[in-house]
mmCIF file of C-alpha atoms and ligand atoms in Angstrom:
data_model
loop_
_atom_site.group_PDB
_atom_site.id
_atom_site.type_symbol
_atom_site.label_atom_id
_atom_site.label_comp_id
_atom_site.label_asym_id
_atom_site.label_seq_id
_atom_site.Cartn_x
_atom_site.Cartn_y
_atom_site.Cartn_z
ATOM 1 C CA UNK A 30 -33.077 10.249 0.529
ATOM 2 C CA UNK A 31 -31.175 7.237 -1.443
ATOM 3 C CA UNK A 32 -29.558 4.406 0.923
ATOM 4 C CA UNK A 33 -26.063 4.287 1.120
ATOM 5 C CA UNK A 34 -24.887 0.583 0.970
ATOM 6 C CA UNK A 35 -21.501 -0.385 2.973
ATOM 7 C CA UNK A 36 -19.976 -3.740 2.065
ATOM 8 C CA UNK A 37 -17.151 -4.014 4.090
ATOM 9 C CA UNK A 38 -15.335 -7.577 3.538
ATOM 10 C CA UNK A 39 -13.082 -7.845 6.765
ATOM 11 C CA UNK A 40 -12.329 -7.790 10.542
ATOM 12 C CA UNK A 41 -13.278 -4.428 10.571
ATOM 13 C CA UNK A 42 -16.595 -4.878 9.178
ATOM 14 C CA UNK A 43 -18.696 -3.755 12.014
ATOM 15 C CA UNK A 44 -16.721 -0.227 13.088
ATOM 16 C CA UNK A 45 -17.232 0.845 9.731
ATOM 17 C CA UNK A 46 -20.996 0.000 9.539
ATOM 18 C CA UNK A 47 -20.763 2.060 13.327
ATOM 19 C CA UNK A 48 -19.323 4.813 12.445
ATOM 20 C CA UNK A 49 -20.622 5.510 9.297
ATOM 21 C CA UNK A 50 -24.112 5.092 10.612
ATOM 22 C CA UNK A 51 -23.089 7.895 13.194
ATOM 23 C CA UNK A 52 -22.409 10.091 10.045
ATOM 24 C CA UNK A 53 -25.507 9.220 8.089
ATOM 25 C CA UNK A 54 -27.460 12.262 9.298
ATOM 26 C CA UNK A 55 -30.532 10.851 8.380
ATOM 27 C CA UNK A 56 -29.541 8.826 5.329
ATOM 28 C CA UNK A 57 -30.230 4.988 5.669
ATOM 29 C CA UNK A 58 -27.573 2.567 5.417
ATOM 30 C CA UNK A 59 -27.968 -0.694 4.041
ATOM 31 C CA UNK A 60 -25.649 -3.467 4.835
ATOM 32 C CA UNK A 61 -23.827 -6.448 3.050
ATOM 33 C CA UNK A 62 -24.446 -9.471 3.378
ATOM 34 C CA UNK A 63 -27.638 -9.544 5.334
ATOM 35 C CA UNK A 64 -29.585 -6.156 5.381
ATOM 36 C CA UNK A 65 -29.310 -5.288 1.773
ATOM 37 C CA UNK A 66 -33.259 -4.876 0.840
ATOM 38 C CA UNK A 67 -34.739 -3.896 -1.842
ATOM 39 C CA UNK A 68 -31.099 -2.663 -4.543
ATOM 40 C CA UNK A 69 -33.455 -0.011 -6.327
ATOM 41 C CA UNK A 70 -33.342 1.895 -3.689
ATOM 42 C CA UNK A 71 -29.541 2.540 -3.057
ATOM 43 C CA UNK A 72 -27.792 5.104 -4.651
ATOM 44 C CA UNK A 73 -24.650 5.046 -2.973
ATOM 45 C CA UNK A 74 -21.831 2.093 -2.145
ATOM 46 C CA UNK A 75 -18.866 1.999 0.687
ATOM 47 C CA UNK A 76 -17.083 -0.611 -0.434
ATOM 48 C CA UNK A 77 -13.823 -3.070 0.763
ATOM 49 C CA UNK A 78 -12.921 -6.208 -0.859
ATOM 50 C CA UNK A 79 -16.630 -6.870 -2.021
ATOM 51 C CA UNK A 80 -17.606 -9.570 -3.562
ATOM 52 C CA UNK A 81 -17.585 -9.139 -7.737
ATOM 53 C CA UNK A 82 -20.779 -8.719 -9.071
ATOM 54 C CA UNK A 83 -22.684 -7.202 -6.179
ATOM 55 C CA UNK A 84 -22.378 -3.279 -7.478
ATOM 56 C CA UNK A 85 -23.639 -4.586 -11.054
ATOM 57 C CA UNK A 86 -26.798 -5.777 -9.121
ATOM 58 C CA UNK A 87 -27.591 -2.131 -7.854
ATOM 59 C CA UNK A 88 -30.043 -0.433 -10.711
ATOM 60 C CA UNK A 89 -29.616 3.009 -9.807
ATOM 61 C CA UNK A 90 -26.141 3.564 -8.436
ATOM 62 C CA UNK A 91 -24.643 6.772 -8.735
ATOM 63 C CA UNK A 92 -21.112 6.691 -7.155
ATOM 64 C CA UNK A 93 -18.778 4.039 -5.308
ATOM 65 C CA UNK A 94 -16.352 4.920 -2.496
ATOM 66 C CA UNK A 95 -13.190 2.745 -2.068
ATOM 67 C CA UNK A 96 -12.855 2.067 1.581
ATOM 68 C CA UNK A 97 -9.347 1.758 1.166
ATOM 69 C CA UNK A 98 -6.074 3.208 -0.994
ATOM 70 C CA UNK A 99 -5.585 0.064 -3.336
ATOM 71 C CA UNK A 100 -8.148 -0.343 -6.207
ATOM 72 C CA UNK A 101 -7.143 -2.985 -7.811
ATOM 73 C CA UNK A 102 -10.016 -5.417 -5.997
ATOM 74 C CA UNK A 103 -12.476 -2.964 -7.010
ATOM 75 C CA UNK A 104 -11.369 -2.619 -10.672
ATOM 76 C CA UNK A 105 -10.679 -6.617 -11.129
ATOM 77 C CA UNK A 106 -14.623 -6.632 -10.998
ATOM 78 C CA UNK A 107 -15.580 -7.544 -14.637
ATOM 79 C CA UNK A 108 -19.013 -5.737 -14.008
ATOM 80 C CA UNK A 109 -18.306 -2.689 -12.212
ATOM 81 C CA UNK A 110 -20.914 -0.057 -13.172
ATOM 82 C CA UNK A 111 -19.820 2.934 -15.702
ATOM 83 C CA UNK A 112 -20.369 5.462 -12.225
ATOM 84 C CA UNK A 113 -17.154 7.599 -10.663
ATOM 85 C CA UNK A 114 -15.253 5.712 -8.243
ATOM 86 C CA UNK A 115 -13.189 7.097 -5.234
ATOM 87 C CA UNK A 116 -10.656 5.999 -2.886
ATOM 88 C CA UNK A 117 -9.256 6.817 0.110
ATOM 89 C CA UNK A 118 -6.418 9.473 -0.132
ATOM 90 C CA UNK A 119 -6.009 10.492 3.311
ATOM 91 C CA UNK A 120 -3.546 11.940 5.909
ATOM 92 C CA UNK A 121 -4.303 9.510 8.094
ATOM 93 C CA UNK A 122 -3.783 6.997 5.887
ATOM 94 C CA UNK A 123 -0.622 8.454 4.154
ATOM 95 C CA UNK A 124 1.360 9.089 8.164
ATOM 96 C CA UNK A 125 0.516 5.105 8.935
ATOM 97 C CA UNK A 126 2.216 3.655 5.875
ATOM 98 C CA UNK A 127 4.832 6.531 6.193
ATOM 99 C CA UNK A 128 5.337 5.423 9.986
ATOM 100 C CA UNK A 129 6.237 1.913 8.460
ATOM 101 C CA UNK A 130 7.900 2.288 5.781
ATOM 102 C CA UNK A 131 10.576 4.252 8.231
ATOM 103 C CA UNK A 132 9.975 1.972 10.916
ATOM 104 C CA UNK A 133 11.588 -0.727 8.217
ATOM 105 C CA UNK A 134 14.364 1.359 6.415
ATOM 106 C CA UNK A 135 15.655 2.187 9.534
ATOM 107 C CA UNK A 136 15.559 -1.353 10.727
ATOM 108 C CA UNK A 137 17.550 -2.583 7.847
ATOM 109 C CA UNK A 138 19.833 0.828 7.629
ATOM 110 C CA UNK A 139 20.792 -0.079 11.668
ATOM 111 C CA UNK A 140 21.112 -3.550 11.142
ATOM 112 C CA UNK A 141 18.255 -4.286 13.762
ATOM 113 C CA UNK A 142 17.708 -8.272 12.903
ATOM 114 C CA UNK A 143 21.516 -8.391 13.368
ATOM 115 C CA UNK A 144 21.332 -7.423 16.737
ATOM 116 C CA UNK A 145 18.020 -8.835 17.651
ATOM 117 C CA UNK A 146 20.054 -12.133 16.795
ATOM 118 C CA UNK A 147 22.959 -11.310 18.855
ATOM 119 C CA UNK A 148 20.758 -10.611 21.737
ATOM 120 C CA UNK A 149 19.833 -14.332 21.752
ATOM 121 C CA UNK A 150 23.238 -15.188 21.631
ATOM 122 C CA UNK A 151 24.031 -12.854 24.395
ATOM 123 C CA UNK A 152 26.737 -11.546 22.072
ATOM 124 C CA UNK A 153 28.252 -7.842 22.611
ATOM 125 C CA UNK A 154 29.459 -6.990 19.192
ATOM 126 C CA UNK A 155 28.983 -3.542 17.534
ATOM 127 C CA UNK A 156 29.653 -3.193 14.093
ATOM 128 C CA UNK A 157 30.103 -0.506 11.739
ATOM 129 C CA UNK A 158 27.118 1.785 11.398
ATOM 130 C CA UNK A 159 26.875 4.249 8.448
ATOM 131 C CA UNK A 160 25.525 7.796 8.606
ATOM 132 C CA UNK A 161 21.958 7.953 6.634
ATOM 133 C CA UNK A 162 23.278 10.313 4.695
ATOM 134 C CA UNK A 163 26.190 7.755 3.076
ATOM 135 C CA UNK A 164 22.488 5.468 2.221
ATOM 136 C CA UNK A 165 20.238 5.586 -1.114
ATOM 137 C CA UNK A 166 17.154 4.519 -0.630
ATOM 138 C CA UNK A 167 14.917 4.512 -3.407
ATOM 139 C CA UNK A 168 10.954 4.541 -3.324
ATOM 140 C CA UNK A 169 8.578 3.128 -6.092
ATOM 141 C CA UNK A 170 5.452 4.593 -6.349
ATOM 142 C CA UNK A 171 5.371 8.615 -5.766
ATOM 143 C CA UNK A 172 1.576 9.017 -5.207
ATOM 144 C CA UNK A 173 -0.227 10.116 -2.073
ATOM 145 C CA UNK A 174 1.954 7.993 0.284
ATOM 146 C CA UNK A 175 5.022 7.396 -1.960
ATOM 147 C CA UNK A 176 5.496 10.941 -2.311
ATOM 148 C CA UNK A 177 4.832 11.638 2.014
ATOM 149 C CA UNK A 178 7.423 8.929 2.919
ATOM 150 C CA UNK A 179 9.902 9.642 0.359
ATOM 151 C CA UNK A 180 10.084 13.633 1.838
ATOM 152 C CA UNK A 181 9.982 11.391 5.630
ATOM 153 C CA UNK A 182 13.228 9.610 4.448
ATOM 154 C CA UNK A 183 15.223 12.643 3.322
ATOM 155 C CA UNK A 184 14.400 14.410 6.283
ATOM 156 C CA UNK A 185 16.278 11.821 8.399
ATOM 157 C CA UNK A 186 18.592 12.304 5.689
ATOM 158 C CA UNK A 187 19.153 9.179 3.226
ATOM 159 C CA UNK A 188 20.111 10.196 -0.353
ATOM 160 C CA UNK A 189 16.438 9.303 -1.446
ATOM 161 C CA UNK A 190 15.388 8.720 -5.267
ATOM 162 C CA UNK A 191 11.514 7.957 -6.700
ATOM 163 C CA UNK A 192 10.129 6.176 -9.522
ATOM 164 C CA UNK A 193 7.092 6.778 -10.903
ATOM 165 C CA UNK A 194 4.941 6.023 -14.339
ATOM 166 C CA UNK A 195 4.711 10.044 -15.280
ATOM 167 C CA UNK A 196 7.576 12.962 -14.281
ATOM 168 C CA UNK A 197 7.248 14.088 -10.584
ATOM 169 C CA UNK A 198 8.715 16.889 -8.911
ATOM 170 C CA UNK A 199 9.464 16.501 -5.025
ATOM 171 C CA UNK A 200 12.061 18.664 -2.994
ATOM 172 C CA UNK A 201 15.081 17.077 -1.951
ATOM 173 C CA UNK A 202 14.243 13.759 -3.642
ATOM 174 C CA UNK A 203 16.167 12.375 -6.890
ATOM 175 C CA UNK A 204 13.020 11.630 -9.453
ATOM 176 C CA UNK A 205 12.967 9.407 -12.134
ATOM 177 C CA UNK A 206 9.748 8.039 -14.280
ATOM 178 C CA UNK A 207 8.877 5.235 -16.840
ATOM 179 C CA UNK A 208 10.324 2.399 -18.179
ATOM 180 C CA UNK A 209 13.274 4.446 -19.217
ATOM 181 C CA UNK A 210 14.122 5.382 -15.805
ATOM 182 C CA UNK A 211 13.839 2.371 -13.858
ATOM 183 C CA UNK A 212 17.773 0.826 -14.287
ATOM 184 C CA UNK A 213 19.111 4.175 -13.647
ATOM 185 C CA UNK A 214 16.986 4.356 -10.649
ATOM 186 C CA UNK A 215 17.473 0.798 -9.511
ATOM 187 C CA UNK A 216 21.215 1.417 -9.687
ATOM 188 C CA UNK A 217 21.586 3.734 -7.386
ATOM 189 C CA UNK A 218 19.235 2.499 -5.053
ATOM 190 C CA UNK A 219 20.037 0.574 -1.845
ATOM 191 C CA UNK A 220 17.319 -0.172 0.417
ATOM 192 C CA UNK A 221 13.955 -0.126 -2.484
ATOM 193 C CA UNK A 222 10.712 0.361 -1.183
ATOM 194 C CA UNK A 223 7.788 -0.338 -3.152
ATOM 195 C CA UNK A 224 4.561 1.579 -2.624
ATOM 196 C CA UNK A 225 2.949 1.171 -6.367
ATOM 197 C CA UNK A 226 -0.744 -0.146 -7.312
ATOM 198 C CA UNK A 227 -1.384 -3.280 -8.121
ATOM 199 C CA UNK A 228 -1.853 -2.791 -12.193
ATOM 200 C CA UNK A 229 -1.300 -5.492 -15.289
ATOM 201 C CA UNK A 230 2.143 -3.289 -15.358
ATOM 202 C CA UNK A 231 3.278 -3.833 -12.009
ATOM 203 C CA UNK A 232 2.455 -7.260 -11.616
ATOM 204 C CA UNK A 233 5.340 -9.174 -10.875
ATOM 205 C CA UNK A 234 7.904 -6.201 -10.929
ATOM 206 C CA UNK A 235 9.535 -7.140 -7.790
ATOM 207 C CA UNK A 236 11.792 -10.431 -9.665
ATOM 208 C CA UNK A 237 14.770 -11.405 -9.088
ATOM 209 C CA UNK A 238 16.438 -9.646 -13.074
ATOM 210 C CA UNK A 239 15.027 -6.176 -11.060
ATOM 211 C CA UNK A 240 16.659 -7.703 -7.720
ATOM 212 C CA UNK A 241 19.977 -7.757 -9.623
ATOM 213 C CA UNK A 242 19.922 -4.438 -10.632
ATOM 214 C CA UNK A 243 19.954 -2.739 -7.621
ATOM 215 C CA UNK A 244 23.145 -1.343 -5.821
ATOM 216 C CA UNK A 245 24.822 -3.915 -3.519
ATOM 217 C CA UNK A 246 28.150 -2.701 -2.629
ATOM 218 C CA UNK A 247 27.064 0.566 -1.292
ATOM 219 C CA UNK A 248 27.672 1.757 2.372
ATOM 220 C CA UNK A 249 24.112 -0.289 3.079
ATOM 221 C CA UNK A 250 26.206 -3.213 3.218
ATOM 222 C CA UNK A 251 23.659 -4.816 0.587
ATOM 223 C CA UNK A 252 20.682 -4.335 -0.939
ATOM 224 C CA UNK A 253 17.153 -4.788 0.969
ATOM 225 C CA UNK A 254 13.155 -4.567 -0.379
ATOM 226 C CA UNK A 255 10.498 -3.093 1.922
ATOM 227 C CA UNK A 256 6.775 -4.289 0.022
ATOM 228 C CA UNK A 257 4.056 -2.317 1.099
ATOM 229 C CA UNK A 258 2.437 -1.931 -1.812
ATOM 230 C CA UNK A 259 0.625 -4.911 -3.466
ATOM 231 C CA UNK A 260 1.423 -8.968 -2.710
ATOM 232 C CA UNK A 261 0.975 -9.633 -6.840
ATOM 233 C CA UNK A 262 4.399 -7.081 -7.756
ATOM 234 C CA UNK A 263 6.345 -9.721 -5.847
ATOM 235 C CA UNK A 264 7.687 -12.993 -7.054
ATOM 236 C CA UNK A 265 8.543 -14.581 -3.764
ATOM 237 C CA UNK A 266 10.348 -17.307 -5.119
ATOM 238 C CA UNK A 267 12.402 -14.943 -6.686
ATOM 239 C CA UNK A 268 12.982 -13.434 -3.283
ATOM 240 C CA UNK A 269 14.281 -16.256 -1.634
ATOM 241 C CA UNK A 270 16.292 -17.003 -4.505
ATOM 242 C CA UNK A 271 17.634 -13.146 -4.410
ATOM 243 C CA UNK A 272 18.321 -13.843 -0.746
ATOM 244 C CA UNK A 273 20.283 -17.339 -1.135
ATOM 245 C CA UNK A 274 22.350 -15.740 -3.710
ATOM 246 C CA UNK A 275 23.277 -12.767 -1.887
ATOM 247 C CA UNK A 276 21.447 -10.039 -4.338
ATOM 248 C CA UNK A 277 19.611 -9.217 -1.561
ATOM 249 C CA UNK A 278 20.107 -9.122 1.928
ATOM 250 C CA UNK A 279 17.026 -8.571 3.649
ATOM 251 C CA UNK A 280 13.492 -8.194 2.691
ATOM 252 C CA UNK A 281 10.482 -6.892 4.985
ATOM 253 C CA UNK A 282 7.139 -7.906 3.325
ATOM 254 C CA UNK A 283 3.901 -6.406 4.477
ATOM 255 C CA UNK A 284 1.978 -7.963 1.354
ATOM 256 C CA UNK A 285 2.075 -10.506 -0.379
ATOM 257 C CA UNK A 286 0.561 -12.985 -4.142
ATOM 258 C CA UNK A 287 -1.801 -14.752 -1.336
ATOM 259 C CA UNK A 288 -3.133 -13.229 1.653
ATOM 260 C CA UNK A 289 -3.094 -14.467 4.428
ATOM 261 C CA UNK A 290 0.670 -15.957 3.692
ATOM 262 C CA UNK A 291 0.235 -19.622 4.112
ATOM 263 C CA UNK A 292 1.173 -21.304 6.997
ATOM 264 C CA UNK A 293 3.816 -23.544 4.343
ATOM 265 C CA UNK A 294 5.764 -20.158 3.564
ATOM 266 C CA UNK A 295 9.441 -20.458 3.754
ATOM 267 C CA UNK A 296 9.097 -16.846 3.993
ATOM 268 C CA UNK A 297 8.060 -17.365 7.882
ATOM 269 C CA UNK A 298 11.135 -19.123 8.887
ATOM 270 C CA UNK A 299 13.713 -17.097 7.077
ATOM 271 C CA UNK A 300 16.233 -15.612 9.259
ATOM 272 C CA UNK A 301 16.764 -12.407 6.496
ATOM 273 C CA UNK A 302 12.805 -11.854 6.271
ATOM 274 C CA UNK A 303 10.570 -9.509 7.981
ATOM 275 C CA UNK A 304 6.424 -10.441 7.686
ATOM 276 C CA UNK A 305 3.546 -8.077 8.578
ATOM 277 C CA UNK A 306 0.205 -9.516 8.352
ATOM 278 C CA UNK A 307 -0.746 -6.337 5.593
ATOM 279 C CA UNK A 308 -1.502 -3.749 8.168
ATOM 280 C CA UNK A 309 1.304 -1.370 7.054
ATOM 281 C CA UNK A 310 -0.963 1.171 6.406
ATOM 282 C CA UNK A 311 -5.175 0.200 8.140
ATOM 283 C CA UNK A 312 -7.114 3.399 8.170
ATOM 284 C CA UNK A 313 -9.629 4.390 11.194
ATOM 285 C CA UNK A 314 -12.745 4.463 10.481
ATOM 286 C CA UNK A 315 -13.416 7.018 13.209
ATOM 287 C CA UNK A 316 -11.399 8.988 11.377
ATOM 288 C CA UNK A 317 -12.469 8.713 7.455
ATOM 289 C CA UNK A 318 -16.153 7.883 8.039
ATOM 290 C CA UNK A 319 -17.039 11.578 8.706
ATOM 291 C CA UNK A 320 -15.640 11.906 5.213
ATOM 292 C CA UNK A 321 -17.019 9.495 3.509
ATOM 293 C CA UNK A 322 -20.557 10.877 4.145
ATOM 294 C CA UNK A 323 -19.205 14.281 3.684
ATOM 295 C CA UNK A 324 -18.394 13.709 0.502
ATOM 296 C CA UNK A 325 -21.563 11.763 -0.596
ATOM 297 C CA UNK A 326 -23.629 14.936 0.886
ATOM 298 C CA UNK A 327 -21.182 16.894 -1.663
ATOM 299 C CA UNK A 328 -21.904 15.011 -4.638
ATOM 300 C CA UNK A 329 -25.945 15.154 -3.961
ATOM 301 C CA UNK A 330 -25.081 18.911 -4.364
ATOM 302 C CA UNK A 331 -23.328 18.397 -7.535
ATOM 303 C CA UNK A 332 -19.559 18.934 -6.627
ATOM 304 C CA UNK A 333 -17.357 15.962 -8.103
ATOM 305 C CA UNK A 334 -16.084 13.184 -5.870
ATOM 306 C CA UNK A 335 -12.988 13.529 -4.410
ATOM 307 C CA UNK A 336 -9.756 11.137 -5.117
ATOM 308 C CA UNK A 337 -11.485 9.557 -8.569
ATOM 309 C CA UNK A 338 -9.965 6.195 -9.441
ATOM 310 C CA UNK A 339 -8.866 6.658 -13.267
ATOM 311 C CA UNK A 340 -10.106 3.039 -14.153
ATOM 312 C CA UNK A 341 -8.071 3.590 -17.465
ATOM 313 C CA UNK A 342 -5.120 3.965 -15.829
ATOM 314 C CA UNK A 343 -5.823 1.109 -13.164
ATOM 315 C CA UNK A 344 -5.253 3.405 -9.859
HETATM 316 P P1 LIG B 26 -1.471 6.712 -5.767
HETATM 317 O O1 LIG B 26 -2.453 6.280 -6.791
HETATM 318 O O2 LIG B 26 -1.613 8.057 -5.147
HETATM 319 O O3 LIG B 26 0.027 6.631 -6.379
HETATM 320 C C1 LIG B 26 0.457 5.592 -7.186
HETATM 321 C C2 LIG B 26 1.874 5.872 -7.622
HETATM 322 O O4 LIG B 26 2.363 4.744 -8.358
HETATM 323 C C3 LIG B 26 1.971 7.073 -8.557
HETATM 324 O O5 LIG B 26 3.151 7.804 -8.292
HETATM 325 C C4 LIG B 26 2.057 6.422 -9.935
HETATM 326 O O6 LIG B 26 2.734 7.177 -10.920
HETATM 327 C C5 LIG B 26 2.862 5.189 -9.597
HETATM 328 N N1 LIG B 26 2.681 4.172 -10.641
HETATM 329 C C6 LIG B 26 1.563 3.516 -11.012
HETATM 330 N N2 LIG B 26 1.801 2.683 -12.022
HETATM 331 C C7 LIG B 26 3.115 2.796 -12.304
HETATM 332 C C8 LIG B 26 3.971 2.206 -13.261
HETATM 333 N N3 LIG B 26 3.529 1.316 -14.156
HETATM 334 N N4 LIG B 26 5.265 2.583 -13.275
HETATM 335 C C9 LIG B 26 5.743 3.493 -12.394
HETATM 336 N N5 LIG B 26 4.980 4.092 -11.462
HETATM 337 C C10 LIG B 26 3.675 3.744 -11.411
HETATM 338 O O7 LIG B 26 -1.472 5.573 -4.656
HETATM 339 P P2 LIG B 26 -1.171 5.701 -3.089
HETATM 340 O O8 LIG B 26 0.150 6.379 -2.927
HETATM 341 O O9 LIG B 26 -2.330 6.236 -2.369
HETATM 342 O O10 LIG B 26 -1.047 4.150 -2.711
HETATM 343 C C11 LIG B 26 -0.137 3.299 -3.376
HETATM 344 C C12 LIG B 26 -0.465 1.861 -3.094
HETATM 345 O O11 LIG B 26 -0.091 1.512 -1.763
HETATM 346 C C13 LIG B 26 -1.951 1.479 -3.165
HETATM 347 O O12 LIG B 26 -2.372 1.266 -4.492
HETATM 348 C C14 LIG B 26 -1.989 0.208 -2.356
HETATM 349 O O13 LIG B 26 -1.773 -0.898 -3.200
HETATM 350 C C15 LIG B 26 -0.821 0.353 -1.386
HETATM 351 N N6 LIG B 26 -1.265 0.502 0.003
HETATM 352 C C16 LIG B 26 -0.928 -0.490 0.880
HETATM 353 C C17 LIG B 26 -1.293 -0.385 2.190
HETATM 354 C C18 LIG B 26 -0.889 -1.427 3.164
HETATM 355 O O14 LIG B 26 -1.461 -1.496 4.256
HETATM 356 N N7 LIG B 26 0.095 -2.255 2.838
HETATM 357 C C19 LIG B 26 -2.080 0.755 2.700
HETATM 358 C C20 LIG B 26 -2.355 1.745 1.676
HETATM 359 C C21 LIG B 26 -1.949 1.614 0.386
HETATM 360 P P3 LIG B 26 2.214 8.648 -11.360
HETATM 361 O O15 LIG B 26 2.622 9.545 -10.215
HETATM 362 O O16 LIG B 26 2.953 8.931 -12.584
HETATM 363 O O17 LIG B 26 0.723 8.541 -11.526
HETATM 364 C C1 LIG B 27 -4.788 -0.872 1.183
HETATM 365 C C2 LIG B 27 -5.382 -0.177 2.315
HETATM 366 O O1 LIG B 27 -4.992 -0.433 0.054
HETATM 367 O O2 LIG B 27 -5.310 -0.702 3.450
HETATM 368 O O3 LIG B 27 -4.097 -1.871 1.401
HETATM 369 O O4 LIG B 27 -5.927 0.922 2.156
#
């Protein structure tokens, strides 16, 4: 049987190798950086945030598997071999960046860093608290998780709209798609949230001319950006600049150009800004690892991978 290589670049490095050496059933595992062996005679890679130019070195590879949603690492490998490549796509996966992304609308929709401030202060002040249903929230990026948190939203009952690159159909969500639906869709929106790939089209999206299009003087009480998609769609200049000036008046940022956010940030300090350390959305590998060697045991049978990055496309 062909070895299965798992390159895992991160704190979790050493569940993964666990677990997924629990699931081999029989099929070796080889592991980055120190028990590689002998490339010929892998046939299989688990990969996360690997470094460029080990896949290319693998002679006889036959499929990679993402360990993780975003791609863009993956595909920003000049040499990454002409083989199918998955990702996770997984419930798990999806209910963990859903859990934040409501964890953070409602925390701007109830005005939480207000009152966390006026705790300090010892101050007893309520102030006026709209109903969700009087709040637009709009949601960028209607894929596997886009799609499961936008439905999330409505349910608690914002008026929630999506974005997305093709036409989308999801019940009780507003949809709009492409370049020619982005201003309509940033001016009705509220509280944005951005769950979109990292791709040389969304690069630097989140600026301050798209900051100025959103809706300010609805019952929100301003406009506020929840990132949980890539670091590299945000211009974080521009989002202290969108803050200063009042465009926007809060901003919860679970990503961001560099990770880890240096220590020099002004982002740390700011009283309107909300910093995650890119964990929105961390899948278990107790839980996916089963899968991943299910589906390898699939393909050796001939069924196609599931979740196939489109490396056209870019996600
Ligand atoms: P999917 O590939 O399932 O969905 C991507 C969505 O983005 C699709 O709706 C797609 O449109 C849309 N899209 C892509 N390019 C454009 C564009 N140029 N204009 C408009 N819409 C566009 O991805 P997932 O939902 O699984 O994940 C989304 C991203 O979330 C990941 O790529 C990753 O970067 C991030 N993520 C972050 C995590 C964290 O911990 N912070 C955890 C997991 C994921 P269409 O529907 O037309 O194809
Ligand atoms: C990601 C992930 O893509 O954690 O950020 O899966």
């Amino acid at each position: 049987m062909s070895a299965v290589l798992v390159a895992f670049n991160g704190p979790q490095a050493r569940e993964w190798h666990e677990v997924l050496a629990a699931n081999a059933k029989g099929r070796e595992l080889r592991v980055w950086p120190d028990a590689v062996g002998d490339a010929v005679d892998i046939a299989y890679a688990c990969v996360w945030l690997a470094p460029h130019g080990l896949l290319a070195r693998i002679p006889k590879l036959k499929a990679v598997i993402n360990l993780g949603a975003g791609v863009d690492h993956l595909l920003a490998d000049p040499n990454v071999p002409d083989v199918p490549l998955a990702r996770v796509a997984h419930p798990d996966l999806t209910a963990r960046v859903t859990e934040y992304v409501v964890l953070h609308v409602l925390m701007h929709h109830r005005r939480q860093r207000l009152y966390d401030t006026q705790q300090r202060g010892r101050i007893w002040q309520p102030h006026d608290q709209p109903a969700a249903g009087e709040v637009a929230v709009g949601v960028m990026g209607l894929g596997a998780i886009g799609s499961h948190a936008a439905e999330a939203l409505a349910r608690l009952g914002f008026q929630v709209a999506g974005w997305s690159r093709t036409p989308r159909d999801i019940p009780g969500v507003e949809t709009f798609h492409g370049d020619a639906g982005l201003d309509r869709f940033l001016a009705r929106t509220e509280i944005l949230v951005c769950l979109l790939p990292r791709t040389p089209d969304t690069e630097r999206i989140l600026n301050l001319a798209l900051f100025r299009k959103l809706h300010r003087n609805g019952a929100a009480g301003g406009a506020y950006l929840v990132n949980a998609g890539r670091g590299a769609l945000q211009v974080d200049a521009d989002i202290i600049a969108a803050l200063a000036e009042g465009t926007l008046a809060g901003a919860t940022l679970d990503v961001f150009p560099q990770e880890p956010l240096s220590a020099e940030s002004p982002l740390w300090s700011h009283p309107k800004v909300t910093i995650t350390p890119h964990n929105a959305g961390d899948i278990s590998p107790r839980v996916f690892a089963p899968h991943v060697m299910a589906q390898i045991e699939a393909f050796e049978r001939g069924r196609p991978l599931e979740n196939l990055i489109d490396r056209h496309r870019g996600y």
